[in-house]
Structure formats: C-alpha cells, structure tokens
C-alpha positions as CSV (number, residue, x, y, z in Angstrom):
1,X,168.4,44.7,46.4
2,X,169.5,47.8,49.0
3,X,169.2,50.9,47.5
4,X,172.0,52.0,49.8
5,X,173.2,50.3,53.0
6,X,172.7,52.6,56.2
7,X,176.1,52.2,59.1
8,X,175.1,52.8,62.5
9,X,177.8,54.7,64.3
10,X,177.9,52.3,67.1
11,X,179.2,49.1,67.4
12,X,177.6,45.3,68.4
13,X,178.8,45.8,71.6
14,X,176.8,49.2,72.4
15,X,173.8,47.7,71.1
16,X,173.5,43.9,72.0
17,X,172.5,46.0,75.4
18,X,169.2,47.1,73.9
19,X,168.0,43.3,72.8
20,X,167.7,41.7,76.1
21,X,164.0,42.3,76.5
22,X,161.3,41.0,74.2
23,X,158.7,43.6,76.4
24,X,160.2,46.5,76.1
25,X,161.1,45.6,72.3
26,X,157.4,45.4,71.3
27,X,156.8,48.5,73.5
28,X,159.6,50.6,72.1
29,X,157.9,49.8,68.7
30,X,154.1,50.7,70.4
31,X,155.9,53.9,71.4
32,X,157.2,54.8,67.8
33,X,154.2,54.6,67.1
34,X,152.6,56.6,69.2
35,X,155.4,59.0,68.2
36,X,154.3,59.2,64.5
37,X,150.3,60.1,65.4
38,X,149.4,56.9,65.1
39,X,145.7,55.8,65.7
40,X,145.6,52.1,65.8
41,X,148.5,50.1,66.1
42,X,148.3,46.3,66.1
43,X,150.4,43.5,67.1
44,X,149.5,40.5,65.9
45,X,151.6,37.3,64.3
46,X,151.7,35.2,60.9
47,X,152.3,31.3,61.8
48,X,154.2,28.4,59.3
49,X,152.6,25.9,57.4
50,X,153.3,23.8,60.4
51,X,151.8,26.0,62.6
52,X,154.8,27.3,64.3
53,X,155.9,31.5,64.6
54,X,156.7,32.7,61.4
55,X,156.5,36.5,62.6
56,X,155.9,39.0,64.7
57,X,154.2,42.0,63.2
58,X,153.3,45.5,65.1
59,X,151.5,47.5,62.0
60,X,150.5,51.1,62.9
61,X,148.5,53.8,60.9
62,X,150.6,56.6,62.0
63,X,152.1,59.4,59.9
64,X,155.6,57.5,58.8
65,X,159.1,57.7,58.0
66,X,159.9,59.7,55.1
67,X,163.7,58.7,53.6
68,X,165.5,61.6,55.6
69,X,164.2,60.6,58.9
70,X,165.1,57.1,58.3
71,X,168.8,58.0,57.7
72,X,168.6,60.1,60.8
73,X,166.4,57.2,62.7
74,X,168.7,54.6,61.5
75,X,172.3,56.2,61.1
76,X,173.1,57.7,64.0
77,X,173.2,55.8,67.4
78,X,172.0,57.9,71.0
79,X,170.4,60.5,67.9
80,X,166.7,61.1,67.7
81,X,164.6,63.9,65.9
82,X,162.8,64.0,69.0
83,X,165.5,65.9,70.5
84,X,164.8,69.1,68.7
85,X,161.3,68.5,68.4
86,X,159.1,67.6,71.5
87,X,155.9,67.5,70.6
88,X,154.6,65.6,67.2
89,X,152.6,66.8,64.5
90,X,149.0,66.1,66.2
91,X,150.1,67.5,69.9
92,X,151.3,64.7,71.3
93,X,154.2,65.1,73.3
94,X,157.0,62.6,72.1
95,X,158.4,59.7,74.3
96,X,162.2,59.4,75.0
97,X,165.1,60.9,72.8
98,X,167.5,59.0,72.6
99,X,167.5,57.4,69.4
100,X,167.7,53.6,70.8
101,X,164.5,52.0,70.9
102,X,164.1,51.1,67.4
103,X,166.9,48.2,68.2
104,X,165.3,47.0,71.2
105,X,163.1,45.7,68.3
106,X,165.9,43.0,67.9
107,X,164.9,41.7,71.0
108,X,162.1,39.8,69.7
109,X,164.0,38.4,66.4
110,X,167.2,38.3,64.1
111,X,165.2,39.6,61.2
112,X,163.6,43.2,61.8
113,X,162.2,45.0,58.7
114,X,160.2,48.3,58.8
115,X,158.1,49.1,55.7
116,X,156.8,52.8,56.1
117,X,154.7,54.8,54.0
118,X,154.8,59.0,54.6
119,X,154.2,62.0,52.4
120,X,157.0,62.6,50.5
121,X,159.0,66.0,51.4
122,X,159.9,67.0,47.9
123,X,157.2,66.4,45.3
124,X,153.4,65.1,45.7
125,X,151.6,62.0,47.5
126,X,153.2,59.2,49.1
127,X,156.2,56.9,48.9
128,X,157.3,54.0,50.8
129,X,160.7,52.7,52.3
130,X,162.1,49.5,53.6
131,X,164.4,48.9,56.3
132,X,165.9,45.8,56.9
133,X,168.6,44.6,59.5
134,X,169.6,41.4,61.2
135,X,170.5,41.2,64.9
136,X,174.4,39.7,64.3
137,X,175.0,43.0,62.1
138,X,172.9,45.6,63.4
139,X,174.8,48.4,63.0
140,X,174.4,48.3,59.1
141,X,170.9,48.1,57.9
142,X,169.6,48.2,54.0
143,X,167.2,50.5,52.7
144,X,165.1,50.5,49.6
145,X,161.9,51.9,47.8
146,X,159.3,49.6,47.9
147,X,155.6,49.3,46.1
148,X,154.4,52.3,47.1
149,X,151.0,51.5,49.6
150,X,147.9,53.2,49.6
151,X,148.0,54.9,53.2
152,X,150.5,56.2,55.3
153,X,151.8,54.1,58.2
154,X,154.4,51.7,59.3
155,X,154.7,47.7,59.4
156,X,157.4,46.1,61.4
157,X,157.9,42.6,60.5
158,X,159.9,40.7,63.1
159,X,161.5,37.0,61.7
160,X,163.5,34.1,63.5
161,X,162.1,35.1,66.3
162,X,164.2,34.2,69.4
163,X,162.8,32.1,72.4
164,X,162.4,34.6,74.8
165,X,159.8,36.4,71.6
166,X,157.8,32.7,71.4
167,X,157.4,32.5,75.5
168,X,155.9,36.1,75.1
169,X,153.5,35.6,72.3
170,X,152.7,31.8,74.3
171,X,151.3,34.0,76.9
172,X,149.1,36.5,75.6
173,X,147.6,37.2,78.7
174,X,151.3,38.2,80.4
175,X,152.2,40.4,76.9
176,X,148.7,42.3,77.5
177,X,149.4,42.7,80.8
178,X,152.8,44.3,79.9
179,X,151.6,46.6,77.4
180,X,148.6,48.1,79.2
181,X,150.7,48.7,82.1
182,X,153.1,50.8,80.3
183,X,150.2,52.2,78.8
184,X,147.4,52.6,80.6
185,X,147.9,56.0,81.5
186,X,148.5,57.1,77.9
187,X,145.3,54.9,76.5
188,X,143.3,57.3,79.3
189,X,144.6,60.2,78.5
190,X,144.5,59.9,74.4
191,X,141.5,59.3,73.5
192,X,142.1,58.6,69.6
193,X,144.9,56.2,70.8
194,X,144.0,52.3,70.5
195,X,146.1,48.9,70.8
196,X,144.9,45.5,69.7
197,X,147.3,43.0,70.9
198,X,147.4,39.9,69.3
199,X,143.6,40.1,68.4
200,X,142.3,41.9,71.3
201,X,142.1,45.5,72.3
202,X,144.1,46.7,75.2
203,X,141.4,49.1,77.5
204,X,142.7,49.8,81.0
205,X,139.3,50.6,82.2
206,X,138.5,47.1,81.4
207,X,141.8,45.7,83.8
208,X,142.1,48.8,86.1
209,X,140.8,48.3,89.8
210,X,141.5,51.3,91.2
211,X,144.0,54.5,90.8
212,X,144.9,56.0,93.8
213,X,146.5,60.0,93.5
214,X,148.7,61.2,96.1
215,X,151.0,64.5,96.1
216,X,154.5,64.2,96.5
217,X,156.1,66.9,98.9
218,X,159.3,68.2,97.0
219,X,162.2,69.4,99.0
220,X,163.0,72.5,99.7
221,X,164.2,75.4,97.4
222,X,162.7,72.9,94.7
223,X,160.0,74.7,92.4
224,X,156.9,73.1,90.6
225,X,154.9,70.0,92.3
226,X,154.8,66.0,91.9
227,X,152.1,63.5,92.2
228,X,152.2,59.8,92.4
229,X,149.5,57.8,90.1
230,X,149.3,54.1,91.9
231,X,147.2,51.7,89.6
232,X,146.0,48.8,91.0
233,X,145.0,46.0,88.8
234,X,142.6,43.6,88.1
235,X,144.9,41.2,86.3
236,X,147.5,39.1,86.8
237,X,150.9,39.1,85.9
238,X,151.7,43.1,85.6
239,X,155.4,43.9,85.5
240,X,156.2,46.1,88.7
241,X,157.0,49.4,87.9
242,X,157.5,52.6,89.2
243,X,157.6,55.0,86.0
244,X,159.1,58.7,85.6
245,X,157.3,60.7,83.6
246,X,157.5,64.7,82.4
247,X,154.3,66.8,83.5
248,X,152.3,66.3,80.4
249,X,152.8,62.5,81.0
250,X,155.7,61.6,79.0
251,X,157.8,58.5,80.2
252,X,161.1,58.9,81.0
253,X,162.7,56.2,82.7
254,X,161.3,53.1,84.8
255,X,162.5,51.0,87.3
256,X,161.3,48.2,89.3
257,X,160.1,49.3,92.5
258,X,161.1,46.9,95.7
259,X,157.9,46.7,97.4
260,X,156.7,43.6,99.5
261,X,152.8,42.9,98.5
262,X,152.7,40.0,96.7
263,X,149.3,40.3,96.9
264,X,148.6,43.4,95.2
265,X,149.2,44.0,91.4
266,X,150.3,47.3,90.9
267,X,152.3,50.4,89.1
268,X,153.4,53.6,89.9
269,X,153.5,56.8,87.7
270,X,155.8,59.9,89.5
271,X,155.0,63.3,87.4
C-alpha cells in the first residue's frame, strides 16, 4: 500500500520519448549510480520457474535516496538536484541534469521499482523507500517505507520486461560492449568505481586496444583547449559514438558519429 502517490509534472507523451532504448535505460541507471558514490554496481537478472526473464535488476552500494530527494527525483520532470549541486558527496563530478534518466529505466520494462536505503536527514541511522511505477502511467509513481536494510544503497528491480530488454540481456556480449563504451573512460579514471554486468566485471583495459589523444584547435576568440580521446577496441559490437564531455570528464551529450571504417571498432570522447 502507497504511502503517498508521487505526480510527475509531465505528461505520457513527454516521456514515452525517454523509453525507446533499453541501453541507454540500464546506463542511465549505471549513471545514477555513479551519481550516489556508488562503488559496485551490478546488473544481473532473476529468471521464472520456466526459465524465462523474470527481471532485470541493477543493485548499487551507493549512498541513496533519502524521501526528499525522491519527491524531487520523482516529481518534477526536466528537475534534477544535480542542477545546484555539481559535484557529489565523494568528489565526483555529477553526470547530466536534467532530471530524465530515471524514466529511461522504462525502456527495459513496464514494472520499474527502486528500493533505496540512505541516512535519514532528520533523526539517526538509516531508512528505506520504495518507488514503484509502471510504463502506461509513468507520470504517477507510489512511494512507501519499506523494511529498513542493513546498508545504504539502491536496487532497481525491472518487471515485464519488453522485447527489446530480452534481445539485450540474450546478448551479453553486445550489453558489455555498450556499457564499457560509455564507460571506459570513467572505469580509468575512478579507480574505486566497478561494474559487474550480468556476472562479469566490465574492465576496459581488458577490451581496450589502443587510445589515441589528439588536440582539437578551437576557433578563434574561443578560450580554454579541447582534446579528442579515440578508443579503439578489442571487441565487437561497440555502439559508435562520439561523446561530449565537460573538462573533468563528465558526459554531456552523444551522438553517432558518420564515419566509414567498418573495420575499426571505435569511440570518441571531445573534452
């Protein structure tokens, strides 16, 4: 039973734009991740008696949402606490600000719930919320106290998951891929940052074959400098893309860059 229901102020239409892309829905929830000073986050997936999907779960041991940033998180469409604040608790600066990736989550299911766990702001240890939302109304979500757990952290737990989301998980190799291409520069660059996808860990040195630096004349009257980061992979079956990111390595935007060399597996970071 909701403790209160939570209205989005957007409608279906504005955000049925956000679910067309199982890959950027498990990334977006890598990246919240990342966002609460997580350390670990997993994605892995709980099957049917029969052996079929049941769901898709990305569990992180990150700091977690207490009730007022869920309202804010939740609430308020194209909103984002990481538009006042730009850097998180442990340093790390924060991707995107927008307030939109949680419901790219529904890309991957009609059921999303979010359990998270986080110090509470008024009073001592910890307490934990659920979130849940379906994809046909997800501009109203419900949220409850649940069992309090014994960490902080948050678990995502994706159900009815659509057949774009099963092709994905079908091909672990391609959703590996994905991730440590959006990634990779991040997993270098942080240290205490780790992904395990679908039972194994995601380490670019492992599917990196070479990075190639170049500087990037600006035009002029144009302050500052730009360098483009060009990874060339050992694997297969890396999504092209030519990614935008803020000097301390943020990502900003991404598009697919139109080059010819179907030969070469590659991305491209512009700071």
């Amino acid at each position: 039973m909701a403790d209160h229901v939570l209205s989005v102020s957007a409608g279906i239409g504005a955000l049925a734009g956000l679910t067309r892309n199982p890959v950027r829905g498990i990334c977006e929830l890598i990246w919240n991740a990342f966002d609460e000073d997580a350390r670990v986050v997993t994605v892995s997936v709980e099957t049917n008696d029969m052996g079929g999907l049941d769901l898709i779960v990305v569990e992180d041991d990150g700091g977690g949402m207490t009730p007022e940033r869920i309202d804010l998180a939740f609430g308020r469409f194209g909103d984002s606490w990481k538009q006042t604040k730009f850097t998180t608790d442990g340093g790390r600066t924060v991707h995107g600000s927008k307030g939109q990736g949680r419901f790219a989550a529904f890309s991957l299911g009609e059921e999303v719930a979010w359990t998270s766990t986080a110090a509470r702001i008024t009073g001592d240890g910890l307490g934990t919320t659920r979130i849940a939302g379906r994809r046909s109304s997800m501009n109203q979500f419900d949220v409850s106290e649940s069992e309090t757990r014994s960490s902080a952290g948050t678990r995502v737990e994706v159900g009815l998951p659509t057949k774009e989301a099963q092709d994905l998980i079908d091909d672990p190799e391609g959703l590996r891929s994905a991730v440590a291409a959006e990634f990779a520069l991040h997993l270098k660059r942080h240290t205490d940052f780790q992904i395990s996808v679908l039972g194994q860990p995601v380490n670019p040195d492992e599917l990196i074959e070479r990075t190639i630096d170049v500087d990037v004349p600006l035009a002029d009257g144009l302050a500052g400098s730009a360098s483009l980061t060009v990874i060339l992979w050992k694997i297969g079956k890396v999504p092209r893309h030519l990614y935008f990111c803020s000097s301390d390595g943020a990502v900003l935007a991404d598009l697919a860059p139109r080059v010819n060399a179907p030969t070469l597996d590659l991305t491209a970071h512009l700071t």
